[in-house]
Coordinates of N, CA, C and O in Angstrom, one line a residue:
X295 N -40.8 -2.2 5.6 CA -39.6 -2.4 6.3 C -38.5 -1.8 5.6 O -38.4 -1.8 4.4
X296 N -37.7 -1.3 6.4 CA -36.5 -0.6 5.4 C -35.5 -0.7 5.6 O -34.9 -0.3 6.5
X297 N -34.8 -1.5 4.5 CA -33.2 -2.1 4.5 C -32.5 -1.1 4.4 O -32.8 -0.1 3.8
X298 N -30.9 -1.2 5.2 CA -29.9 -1.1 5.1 C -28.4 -1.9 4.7 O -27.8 -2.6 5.4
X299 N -28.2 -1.7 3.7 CA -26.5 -2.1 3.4 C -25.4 -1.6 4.0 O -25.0 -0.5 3.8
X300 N -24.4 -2.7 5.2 CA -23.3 -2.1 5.1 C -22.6 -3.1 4.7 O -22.9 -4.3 4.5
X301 N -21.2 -2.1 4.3 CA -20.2 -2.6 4.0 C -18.8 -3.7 4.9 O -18.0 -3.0 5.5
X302 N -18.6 -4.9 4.9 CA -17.5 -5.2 6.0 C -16.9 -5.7 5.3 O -17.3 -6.3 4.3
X303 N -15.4 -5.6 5.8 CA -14.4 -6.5 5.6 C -14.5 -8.3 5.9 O -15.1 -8.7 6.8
X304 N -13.8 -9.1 5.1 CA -13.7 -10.3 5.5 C -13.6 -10.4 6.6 O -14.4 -11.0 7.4
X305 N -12.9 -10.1 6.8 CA -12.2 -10.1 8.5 C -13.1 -10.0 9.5 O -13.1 -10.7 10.5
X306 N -14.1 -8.4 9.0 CA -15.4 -8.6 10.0 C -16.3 -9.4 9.5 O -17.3 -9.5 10.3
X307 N -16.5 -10.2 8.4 CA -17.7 -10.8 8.4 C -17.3 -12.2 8.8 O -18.2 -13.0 8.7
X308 N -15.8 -12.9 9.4 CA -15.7 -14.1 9.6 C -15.9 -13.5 11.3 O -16.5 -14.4 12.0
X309 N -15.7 -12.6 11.8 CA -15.9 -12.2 12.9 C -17.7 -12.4 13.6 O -18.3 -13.0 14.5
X310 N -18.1 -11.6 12.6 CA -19.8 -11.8 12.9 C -20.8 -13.1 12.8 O -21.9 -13.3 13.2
X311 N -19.5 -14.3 11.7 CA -20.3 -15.1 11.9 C -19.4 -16.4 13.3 O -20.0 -17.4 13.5
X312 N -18.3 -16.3 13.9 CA -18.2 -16.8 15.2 C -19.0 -15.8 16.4 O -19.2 -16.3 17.5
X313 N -19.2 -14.7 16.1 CA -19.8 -14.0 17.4 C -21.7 -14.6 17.4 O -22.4 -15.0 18.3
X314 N -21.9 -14.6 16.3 CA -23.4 -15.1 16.2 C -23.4 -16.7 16.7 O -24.4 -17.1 17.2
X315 N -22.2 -17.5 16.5 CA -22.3 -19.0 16.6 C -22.2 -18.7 18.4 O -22.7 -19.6 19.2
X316 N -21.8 -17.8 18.8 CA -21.5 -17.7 20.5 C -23.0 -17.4 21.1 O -23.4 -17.7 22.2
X317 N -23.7 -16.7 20.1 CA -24.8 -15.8 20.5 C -25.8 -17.1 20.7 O -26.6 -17.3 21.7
X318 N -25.6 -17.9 19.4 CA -27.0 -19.0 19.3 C -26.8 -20.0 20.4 O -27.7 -20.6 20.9
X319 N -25.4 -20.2 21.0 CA -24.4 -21.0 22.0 C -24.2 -22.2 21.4 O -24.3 -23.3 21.9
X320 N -23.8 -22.1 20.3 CA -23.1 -23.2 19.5 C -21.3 -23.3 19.8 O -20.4 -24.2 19.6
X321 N -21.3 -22.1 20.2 CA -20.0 -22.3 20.5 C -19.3 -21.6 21.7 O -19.4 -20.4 21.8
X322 N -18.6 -22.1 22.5 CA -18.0 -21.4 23.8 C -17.6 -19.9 23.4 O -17.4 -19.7 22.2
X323 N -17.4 -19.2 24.1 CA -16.5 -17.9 24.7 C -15.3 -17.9 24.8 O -14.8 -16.8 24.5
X324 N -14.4 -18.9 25.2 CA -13.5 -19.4 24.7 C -12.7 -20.1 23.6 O -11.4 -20.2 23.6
X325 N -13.4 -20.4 22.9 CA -13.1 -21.1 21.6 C -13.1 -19.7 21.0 O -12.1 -19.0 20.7
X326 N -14.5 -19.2 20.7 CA -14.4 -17.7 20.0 C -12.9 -17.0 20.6 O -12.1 -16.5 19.8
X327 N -12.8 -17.0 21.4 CA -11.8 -16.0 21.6 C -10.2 -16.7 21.0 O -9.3 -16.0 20.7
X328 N -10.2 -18.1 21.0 CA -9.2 -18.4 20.3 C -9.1 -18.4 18.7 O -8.0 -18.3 18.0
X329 N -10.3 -18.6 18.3 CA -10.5 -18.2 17.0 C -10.2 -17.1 16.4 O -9.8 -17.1 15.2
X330 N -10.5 -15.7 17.3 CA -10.1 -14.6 17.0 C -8.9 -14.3 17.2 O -8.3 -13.3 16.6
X331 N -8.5 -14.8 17.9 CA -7.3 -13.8 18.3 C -7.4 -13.3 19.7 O -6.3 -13.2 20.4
X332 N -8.5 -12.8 20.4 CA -8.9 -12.3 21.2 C -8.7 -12.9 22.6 O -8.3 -14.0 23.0
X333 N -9.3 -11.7 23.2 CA -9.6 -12.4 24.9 C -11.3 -12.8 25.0 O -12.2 -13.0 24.2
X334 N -11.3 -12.9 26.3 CA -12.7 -13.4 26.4 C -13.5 -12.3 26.9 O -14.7 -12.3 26.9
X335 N -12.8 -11.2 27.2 CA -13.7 -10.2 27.5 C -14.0 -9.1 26.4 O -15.0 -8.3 26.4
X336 N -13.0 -9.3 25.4 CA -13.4 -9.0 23.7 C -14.8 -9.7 23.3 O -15.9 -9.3 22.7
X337 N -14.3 -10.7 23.9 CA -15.6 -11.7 23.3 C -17.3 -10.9 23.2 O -18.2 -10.4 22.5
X338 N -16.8 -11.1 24.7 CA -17.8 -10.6 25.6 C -18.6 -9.2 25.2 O -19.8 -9.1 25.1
X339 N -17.9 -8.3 25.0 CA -17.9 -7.0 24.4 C -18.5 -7.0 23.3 O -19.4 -6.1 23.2
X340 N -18.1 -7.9 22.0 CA -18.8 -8.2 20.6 C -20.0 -8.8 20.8 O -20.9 -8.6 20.0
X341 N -20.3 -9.7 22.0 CA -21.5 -10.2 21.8 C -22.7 -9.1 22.3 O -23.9 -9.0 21.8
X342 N -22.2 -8.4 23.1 CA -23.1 -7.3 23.6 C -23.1 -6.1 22.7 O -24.0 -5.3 22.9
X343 N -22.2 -5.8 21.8 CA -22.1 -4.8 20.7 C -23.1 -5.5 19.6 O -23.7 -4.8 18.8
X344 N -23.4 -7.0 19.6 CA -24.4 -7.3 18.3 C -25.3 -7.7 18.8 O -26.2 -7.7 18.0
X345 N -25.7 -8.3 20.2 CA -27.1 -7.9 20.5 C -27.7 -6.3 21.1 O -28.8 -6.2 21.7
X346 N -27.2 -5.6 20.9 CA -27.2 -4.1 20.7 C -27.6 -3.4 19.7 O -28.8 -3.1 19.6
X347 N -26.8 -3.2 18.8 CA -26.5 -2.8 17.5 C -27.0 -3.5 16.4 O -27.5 -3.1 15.4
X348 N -26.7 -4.8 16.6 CA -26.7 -5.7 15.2 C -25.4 -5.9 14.7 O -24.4 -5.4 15.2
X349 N -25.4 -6.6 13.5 CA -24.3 -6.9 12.8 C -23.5 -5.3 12.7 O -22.2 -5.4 12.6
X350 N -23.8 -4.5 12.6 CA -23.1 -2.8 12.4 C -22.7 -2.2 13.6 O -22.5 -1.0 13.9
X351 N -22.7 -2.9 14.1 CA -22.0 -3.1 15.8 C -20.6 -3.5 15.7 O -19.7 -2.9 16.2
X352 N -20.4 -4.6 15.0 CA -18.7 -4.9 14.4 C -18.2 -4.5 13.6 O -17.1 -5.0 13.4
X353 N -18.7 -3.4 12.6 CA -18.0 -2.9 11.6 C -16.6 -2.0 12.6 O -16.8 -1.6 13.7
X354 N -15.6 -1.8 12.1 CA -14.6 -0.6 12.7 C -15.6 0.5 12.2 O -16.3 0.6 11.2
X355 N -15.3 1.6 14.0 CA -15.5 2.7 13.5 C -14.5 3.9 13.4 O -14.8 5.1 13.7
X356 N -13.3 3.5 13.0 CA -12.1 4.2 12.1 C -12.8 4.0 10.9 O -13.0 5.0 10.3
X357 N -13.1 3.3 10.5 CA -13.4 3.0 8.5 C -13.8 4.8 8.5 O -14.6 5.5 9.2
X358 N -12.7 5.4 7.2 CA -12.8 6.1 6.8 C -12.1 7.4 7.4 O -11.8 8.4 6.8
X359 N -11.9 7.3 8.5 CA -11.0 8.2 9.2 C -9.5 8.1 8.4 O -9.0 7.3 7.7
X360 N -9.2 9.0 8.7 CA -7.5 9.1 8.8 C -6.5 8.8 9.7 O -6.7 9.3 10.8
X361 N -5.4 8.0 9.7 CA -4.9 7.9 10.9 C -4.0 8.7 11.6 O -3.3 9.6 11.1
X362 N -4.1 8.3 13.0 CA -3.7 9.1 13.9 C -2.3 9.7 14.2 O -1.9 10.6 14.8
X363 N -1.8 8.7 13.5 CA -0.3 9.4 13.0 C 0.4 9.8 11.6 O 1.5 9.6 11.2
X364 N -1.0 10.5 10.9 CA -1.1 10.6 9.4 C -0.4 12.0 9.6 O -0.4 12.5 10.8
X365 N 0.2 12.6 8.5 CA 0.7 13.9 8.5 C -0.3 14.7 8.1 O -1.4 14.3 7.7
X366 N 0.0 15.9 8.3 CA -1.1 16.8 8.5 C -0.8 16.7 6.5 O 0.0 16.0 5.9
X367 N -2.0 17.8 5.9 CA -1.8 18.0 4.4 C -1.3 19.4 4.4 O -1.3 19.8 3.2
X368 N -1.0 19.9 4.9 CA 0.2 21.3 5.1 C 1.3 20.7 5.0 O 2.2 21.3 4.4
X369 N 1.7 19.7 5.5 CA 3.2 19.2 5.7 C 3.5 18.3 4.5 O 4.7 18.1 4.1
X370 N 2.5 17.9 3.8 CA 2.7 17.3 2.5 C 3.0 17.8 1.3 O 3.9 17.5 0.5
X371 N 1.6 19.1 1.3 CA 2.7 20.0 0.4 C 3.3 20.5 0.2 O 3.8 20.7 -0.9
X372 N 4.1 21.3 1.9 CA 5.2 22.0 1.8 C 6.2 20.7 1.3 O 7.1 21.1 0.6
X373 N 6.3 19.5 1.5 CA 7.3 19.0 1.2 C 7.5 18.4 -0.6 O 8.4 18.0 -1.4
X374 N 6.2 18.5 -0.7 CA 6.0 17.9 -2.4 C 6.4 19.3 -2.9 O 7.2 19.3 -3.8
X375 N 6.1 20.3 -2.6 CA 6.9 21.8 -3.7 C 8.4 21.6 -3.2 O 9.2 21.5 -4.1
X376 N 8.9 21.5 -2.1 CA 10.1 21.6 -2.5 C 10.8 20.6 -3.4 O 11.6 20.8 -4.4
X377 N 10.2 19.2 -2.9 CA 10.6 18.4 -4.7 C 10.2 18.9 -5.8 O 11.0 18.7 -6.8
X378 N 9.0 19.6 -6.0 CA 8.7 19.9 -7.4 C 9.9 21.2 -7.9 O 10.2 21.5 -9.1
X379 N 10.5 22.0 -6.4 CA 11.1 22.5 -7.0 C 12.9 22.4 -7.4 O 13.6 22.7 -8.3
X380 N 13.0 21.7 -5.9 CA 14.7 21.2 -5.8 C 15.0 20.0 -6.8 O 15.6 19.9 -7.8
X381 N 14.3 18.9 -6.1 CA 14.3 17.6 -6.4 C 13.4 17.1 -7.6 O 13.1 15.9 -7.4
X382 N 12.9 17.5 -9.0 CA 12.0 17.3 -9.3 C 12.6 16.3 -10.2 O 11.7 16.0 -11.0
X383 N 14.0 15.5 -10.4 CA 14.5 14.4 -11.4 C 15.3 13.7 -10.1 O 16.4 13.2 -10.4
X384 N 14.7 13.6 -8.8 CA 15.5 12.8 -8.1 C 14.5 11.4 -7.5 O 13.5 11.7 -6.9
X385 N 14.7 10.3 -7.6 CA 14.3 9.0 -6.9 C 13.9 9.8 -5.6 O 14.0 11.0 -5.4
X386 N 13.3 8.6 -4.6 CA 12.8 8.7 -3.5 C 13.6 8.9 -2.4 O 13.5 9.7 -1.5
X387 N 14.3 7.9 -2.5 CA 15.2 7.9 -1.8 C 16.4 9.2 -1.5 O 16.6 9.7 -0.5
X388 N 17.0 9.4 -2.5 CA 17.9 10.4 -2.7 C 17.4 11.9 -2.5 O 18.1 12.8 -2.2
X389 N 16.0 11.9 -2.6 CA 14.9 13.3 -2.0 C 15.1 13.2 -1.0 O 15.7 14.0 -0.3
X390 N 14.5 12.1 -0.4 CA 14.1 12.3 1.4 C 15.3 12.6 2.1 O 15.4 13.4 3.0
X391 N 16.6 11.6 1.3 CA 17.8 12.0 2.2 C 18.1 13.6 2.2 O 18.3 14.2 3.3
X392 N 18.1 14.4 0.9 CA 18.1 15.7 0.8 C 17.1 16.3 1.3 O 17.5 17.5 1.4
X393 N 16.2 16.3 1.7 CA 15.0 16.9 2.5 C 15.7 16.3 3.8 O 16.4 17.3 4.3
X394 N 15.8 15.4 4.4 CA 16.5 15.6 5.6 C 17.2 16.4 6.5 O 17.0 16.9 7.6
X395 N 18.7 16.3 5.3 CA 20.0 16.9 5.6 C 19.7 18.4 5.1 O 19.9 19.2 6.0
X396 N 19.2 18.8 4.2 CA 19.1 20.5 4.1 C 18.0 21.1 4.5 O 18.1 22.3 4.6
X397 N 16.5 20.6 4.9 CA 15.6 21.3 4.8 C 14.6 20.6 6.3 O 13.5 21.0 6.7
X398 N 15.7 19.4 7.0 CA 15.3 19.2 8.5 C 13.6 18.6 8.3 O 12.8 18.8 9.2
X399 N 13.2 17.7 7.0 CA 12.4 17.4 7.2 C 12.1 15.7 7.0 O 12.1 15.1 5.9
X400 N 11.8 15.1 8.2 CA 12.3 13.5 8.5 C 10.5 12.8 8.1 O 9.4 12.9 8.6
X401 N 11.1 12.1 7.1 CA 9.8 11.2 7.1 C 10.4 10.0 5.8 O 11.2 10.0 4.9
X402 N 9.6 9.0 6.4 CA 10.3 7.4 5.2 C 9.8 7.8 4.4 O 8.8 8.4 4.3
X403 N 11.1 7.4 3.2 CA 11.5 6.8 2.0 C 10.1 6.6 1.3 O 9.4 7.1 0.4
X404 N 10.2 5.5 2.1 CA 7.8 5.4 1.5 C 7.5 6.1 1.6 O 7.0 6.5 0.5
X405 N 7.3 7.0 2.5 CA 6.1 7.9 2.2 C 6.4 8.7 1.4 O 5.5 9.0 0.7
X406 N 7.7 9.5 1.0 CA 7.5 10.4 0.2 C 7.6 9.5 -1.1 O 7.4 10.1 -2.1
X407 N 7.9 8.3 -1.2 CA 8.0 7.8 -2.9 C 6.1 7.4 -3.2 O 5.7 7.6 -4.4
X408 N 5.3 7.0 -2.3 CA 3.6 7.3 -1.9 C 3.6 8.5 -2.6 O 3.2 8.4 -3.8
X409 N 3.8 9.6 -2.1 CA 3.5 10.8 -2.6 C 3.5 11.1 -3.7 O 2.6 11.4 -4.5
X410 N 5.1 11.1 -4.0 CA 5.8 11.5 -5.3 C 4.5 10.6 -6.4 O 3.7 11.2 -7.1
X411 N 4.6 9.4 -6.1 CA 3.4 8.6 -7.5 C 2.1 9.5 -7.2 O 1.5 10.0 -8.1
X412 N 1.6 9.6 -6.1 CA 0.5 10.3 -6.3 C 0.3 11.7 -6.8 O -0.9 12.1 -7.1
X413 N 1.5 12.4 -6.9 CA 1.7 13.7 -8.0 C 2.5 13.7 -9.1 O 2.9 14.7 -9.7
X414 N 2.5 12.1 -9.2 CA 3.0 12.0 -10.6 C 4.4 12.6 -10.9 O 4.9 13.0 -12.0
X415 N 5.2 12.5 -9.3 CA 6.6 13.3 -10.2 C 7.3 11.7 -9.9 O 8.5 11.7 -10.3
X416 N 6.9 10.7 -9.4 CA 8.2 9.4 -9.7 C 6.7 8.4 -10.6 O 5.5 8.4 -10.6
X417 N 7.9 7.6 -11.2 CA 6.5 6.4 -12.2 C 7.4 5.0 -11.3 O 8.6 5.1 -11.0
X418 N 6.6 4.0 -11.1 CA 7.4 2.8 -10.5 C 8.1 2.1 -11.8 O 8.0 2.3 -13.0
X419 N 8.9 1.1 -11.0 CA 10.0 0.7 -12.1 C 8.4 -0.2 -13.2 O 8.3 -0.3 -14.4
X420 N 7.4 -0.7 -12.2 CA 6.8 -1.8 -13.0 C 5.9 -1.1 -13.8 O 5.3 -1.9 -14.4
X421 N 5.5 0.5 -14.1 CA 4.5 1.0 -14.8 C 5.5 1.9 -15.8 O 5.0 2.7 -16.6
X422 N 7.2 1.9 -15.8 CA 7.5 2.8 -16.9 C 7.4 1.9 -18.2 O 7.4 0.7 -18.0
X423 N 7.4 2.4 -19.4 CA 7.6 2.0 -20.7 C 8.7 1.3 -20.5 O 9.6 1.9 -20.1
X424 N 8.9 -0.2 -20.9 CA 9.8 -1.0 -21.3 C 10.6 -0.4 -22.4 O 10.1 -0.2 -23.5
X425 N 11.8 -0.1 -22.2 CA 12.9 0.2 -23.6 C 13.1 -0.6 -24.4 O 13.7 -1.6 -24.0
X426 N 12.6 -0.5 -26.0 CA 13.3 -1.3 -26.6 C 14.4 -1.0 -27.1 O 14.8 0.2 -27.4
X427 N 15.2 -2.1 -27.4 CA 16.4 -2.1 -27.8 C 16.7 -2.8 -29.4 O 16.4 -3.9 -29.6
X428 N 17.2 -1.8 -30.3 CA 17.3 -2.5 -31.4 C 17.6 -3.7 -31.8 O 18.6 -4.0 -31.0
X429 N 17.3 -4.7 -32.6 CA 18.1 -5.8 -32.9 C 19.0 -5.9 -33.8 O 18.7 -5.0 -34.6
X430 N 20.0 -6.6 -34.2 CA 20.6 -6.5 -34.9 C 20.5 -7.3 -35.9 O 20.1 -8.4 -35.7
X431 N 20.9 -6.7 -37.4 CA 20.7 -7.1 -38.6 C 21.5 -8.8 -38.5 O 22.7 -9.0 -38.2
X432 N 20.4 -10.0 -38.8 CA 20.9 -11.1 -39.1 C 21.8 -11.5 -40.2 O 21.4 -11.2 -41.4
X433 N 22.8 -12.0 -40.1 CA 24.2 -12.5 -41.2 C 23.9 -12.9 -42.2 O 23.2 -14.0 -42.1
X434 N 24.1 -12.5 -43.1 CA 23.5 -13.5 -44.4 C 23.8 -14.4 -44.7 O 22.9 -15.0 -45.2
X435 N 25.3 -15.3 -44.4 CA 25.2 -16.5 -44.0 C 25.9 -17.2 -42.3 O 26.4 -16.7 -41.4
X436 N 25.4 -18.6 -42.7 CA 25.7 -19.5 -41.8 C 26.9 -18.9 -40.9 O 27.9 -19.1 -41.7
X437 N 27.4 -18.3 -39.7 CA 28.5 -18.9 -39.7 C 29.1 -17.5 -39.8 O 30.2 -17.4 -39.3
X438 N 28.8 -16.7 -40.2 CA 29.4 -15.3 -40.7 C 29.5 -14.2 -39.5 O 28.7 -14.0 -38.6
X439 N 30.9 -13.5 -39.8 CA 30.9 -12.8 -38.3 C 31.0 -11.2 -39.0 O 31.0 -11.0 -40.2
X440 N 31.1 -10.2 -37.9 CA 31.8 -9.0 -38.1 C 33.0 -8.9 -37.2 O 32.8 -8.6 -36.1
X441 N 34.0 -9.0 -37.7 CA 34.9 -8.7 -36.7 C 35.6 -7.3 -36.8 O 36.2 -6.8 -37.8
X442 N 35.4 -6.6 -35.7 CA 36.1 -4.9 -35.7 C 36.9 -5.2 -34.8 O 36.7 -5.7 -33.7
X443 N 38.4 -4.6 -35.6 CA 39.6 -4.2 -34.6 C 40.0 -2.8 -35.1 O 41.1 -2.3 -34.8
X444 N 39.1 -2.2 -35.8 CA 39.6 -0.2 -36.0 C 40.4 0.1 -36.6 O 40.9 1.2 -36.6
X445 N 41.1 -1.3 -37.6 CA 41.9 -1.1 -38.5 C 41.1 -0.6 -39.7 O 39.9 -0.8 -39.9
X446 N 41.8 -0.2 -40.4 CA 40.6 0.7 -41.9 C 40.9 -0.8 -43.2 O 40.1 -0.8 -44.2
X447 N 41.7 -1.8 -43.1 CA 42.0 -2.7 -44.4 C 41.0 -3.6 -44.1 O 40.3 -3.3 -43.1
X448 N 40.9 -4.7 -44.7 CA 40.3 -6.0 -44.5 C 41.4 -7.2 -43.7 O 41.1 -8.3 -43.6

Protein backbone atom coordinates (compact mmCIF):
# COMPACT_ATOMS: atom_id res chain seq x y z
CA UNK A 1 0.00 0.00 0.00
CA UNK A 2 1.48 3.39 -0.54
CA UNK A 3 1.30 6.31 1.67
CA UNK A 4 1.01 9.76 1.09
CA UNK A 5 1.80 12.87 3.37
CA UNK A 6 0.08 16.03 3.06
CA UNK A 7 0.56 18.99 4.57
CA UNK A 8 -2.68 21.23 6.14
CA UNK A 9 -3.19 24.03 8.03
CA UNK A 10 -5.11 24.04 11.36
CA UNK A 11 -7.65 25.60 9.95
CA UNK A 12 -7.95 22.82 7.35
CA UNK A 13 -7.54 20.07 9.67
CA UNK A 14 -10.38 21.56 12.16
CA UNK A 15 -12.27 21.77 8.77
CA UNK A 16 -11.77 17.93 7.82
CA UNK A 17 -12.58 16.91 11.09
CA UNK A 18 -16.36 18.69 11.13
CA UNK A 19 -16.75 17.68 7.36
CA UNK A 20 -16.04 13.95 8.37
CA UNK A 21 -18.47 14.31 11.61
CA UNK A 22 -21.16 15.42 8.67
CA UNK A 23 -19.98 12.51 6.52
CA UNK A 24 -20.46 9.82 9.43
CA UNK A 25 -23.94 12.01 10.22
CA UNK A 26 -23.00 12.85 13.47
CA UNK A 27 -23.61 16.12 12.75
CA UNK A 28 -26.14 18.29 10.63
CA UNK A 29 -25.27 20.47 7.54
CA UNK A 30 -26.21 23.11 9.32
CA UNK A 31 -24.47 23.11 12.39
CA UNK A 32 -21.26 22.46 10.04
CA UNK A 33 -21.90 25.30 8.25
CA UNK A 34 -22.25 27.35 11.41
CA UNK A 35 -19.18 26.08 12.72
CA UNK A 36 -17.37 27.10 9.74
CA UNK A 37 -18.29 30.08 8.87
CA UNK A 38 -19.95 28.87 5.81
CA UNK A 39 -23.16 28.25 3.93
CA UNK A 40 -24.69 24.98 3.51
CA UNK A 41 -23.95 24.64 0.03
CA UNK A 42 -20.06 25.03 1.01
CA UNK A 43 -21.01 22.34 3.15
CA UNK A 44 -22.21 20.46 0.62
CA UNK A 45 -19.39 20.97 -1.78
CA UNK A 46 -16.69 19.77 1.04
CA UNK A 47 -18.51 16.86 1.67
CA UNK A 48 -18.45 15.76 -2.02
CA UNK A 49 -14.77 17.12 -2.40
CA UNK A 50 -13.84 14.42 0.50
CA UNK A 51 -15.85 11.67 -0.61
CA UNK A 52 -14.07 12.28 -3.93
CA UNK A 53 -10.66 13.10 -3.24
CA UNK A 54 -10.19 12.32 0.32
CA UNK A 55 -8.90 14.41 2.99
CA UNK A 56 -6.54 16.36 -0.02
CA UNK A 57 -9.69 17.42 -1.35
CA UNK A 58 -9.65 20.30 1.45
CA UNK A 59 -6.30 21.31 1.27
CA UNK A 60 -6.32 25.09 -0.64
CA UNK A 61 -5.29 24.78 -4.03
CA UNK A 62 -3.52 28.40 -3.98
CA UNK A 63 -1.00 26.78 -1.38
CA UNK A 64 2.07 27.95 -3.01
CA UNK A 65 0.87 30.10 -5.67
CA UNK A 66 1.46 33.72 -5.63
CA UNK A 67 -1.19 36.07 -5.27
CA UNK A 68 -3.17 37.62 -7.61
CA UNK A 69 -2.54 40.97 -6.85
CA UNK A 70 1.28 40.26 -6.13
CA UNK A 71 3.60 42.67 -8.16
CA UNK A 72 5.17 41.42 -10.94
CA UNK A 73 9.33 40.78 -10.03
CA UNK A 74 10.28 43.34 -12.79
CA UNK A 75 8.48 45.95 -10.85
CA UNK A 76 10.28 45.07 -7.65
CA UNK A 77 13.48 45.44 -8.86
CA UNK A 78 13.14 48.31 -10.87
CA UNK A 79 11.93 49.88 -7.65
CA UNK A 80 14.57 48.26 -5.13
CA UNK A 81 17.60 49.82 -7.65
CA UNK A 82 16.24 53.00 -7.50
CA UNK A 83 16.50 52.81 -3.62
CA UNK A 84 19.75 51.15 -3.83
CA UNK A 85 20.50 54.06 -5.83
CA UNK A 86 18.55 57.30 -4.73
CA UNK A 87 17.25 56.29 -1.46
CA UNK A 88 19.81 53.93 -0.06
CA UNK A 89 20.00 55.80 3.84
CA UNK A 90 16.23 56.57 3.69
CA UNK A 91 13.41 54.73 6.03
CA UNK A 92 10.44 53.26 4.37
CA UNK A 93 8.36 55.59 4.51
CA UNK A 94 10.27 58.68 3.33
CA UNK A 95 11.34 56.22 0.02
CA UNK A 96 7.96 55.30 -0.97
CA UNK A 97 6.84 58.94 -0.55
CA UNK A 98 9.86 59.91 -2.85
CA UNK A 99 9.28 57.05 -5.27
CA UNK A 100 5.85 58.37 -5.53
CA UNK A 101 6.28 62.03 -6.03
CA UNK A 102 9.43 61.81 -8.41
CA UNK A 103 9.45 58.49 -10.04
CA UNK A 104 5.26 57.92 -10.20
CA UNK A 105 5.64 54.79 -8.58
CA UNK A 106 2.55 53.97 -5.93
CA UNK A 107 2.74 51.03 -3.65
CA UNK A 108 2.43 50.83 0.60
CA UNK A 109 4.78 51.80 2.87
CA UNK A 110 4.76 47.90 3.74
CA UNK A 111 5.61 46.71 0.99
CA UNK A 112 8.46 48.45 0.15
CA UNK A 113 9.78 48.38 4.01
CA UNK A 114 8.98 44.07 3.24
CA UNK A 115 11.31 44.50 0.57
CA UNK A 116 13.83 46.91 1.71
CA UNK A 117 14.46 43.94 4.88
CA UNK A 118 14.50 41.44 2.36
CA UNK A 119 17.60 43.19 0.62
CA UNK A 120 18.89 44.11 3.54
CA UNK A 121 18.91 47.88 2.85
CA UNK A 122 16.45 48.73 6.12
CA UNK A 123 17.12 46.44 9.69
CA UNK A 124 13.84 46.71 11.97
CA UNK A 125 13.99 48.88 15.00
CA UNK A 126 13.72 45.27 17.03
CA UNK A 127 16.84 43.42 15.21
CA UNK A 128 19.32 46.73 15.26
CA UNK A 129 22.13 46.53 17.93
CA UNK A 130 21.00 48.20 21.08
CA UNK A 131 23.33 51.33 21.80
CA UNK A 132 25.11 51.40 24.67
CA UNK A 133 25.54 54.24 26.44
CA UNK A 134 28.39 54.98 28.80
CA UNK A 135 27.93 55.17 32.46
CA UNK A 136 29.14 57.48 34.54
CA UNK A 137 32.07 57.35 36.89
CA UNK A 138 30.41 56.86 40.51
CA UNK A 139 31.34 59.72 43.34
CA UNK A 140 33.61 58.82 45.75
CA UNK A 141 31.61 59.97 48.30
CA UNK A 142 28.14 59.96 49.76
CA UNK A 143 26.50 62.92 48.71
CA UNK A 144 29.08 64.42 46.40
CA UNK A 145 28.17 66.38 43.30
CA UNK A 146 29.87 67.93 40.16
CA UNK A 147 28.63 71.13 39.64
CA UNK A 148 29.60 72.97 36.13
CA UNK A 149 28.72 76.56 35.51
CA UNK A 150 31.93 77.20 32.89
CA UNK A 151 33.54 79.23 35.32
CA UNK A 152 37.45 78.29 35.30
CA UNK A 153 37.72 78.97 39.68
CA UNK A 154 36.34 76.69 42.23
Amino acid sequence: MLERSITMSFRELDRLEVIQRVVRKEQMQREAALALGLSIRQIKRLVARLRCEGAIGLVSRRRGKPANNAFSLAFRQSVLALVREHYADFGPTLACEKLGALHQYQLSTETLRQWMIAEGLWIPKQQRKARIHQGRPRRERLGELVQIDGSPHH
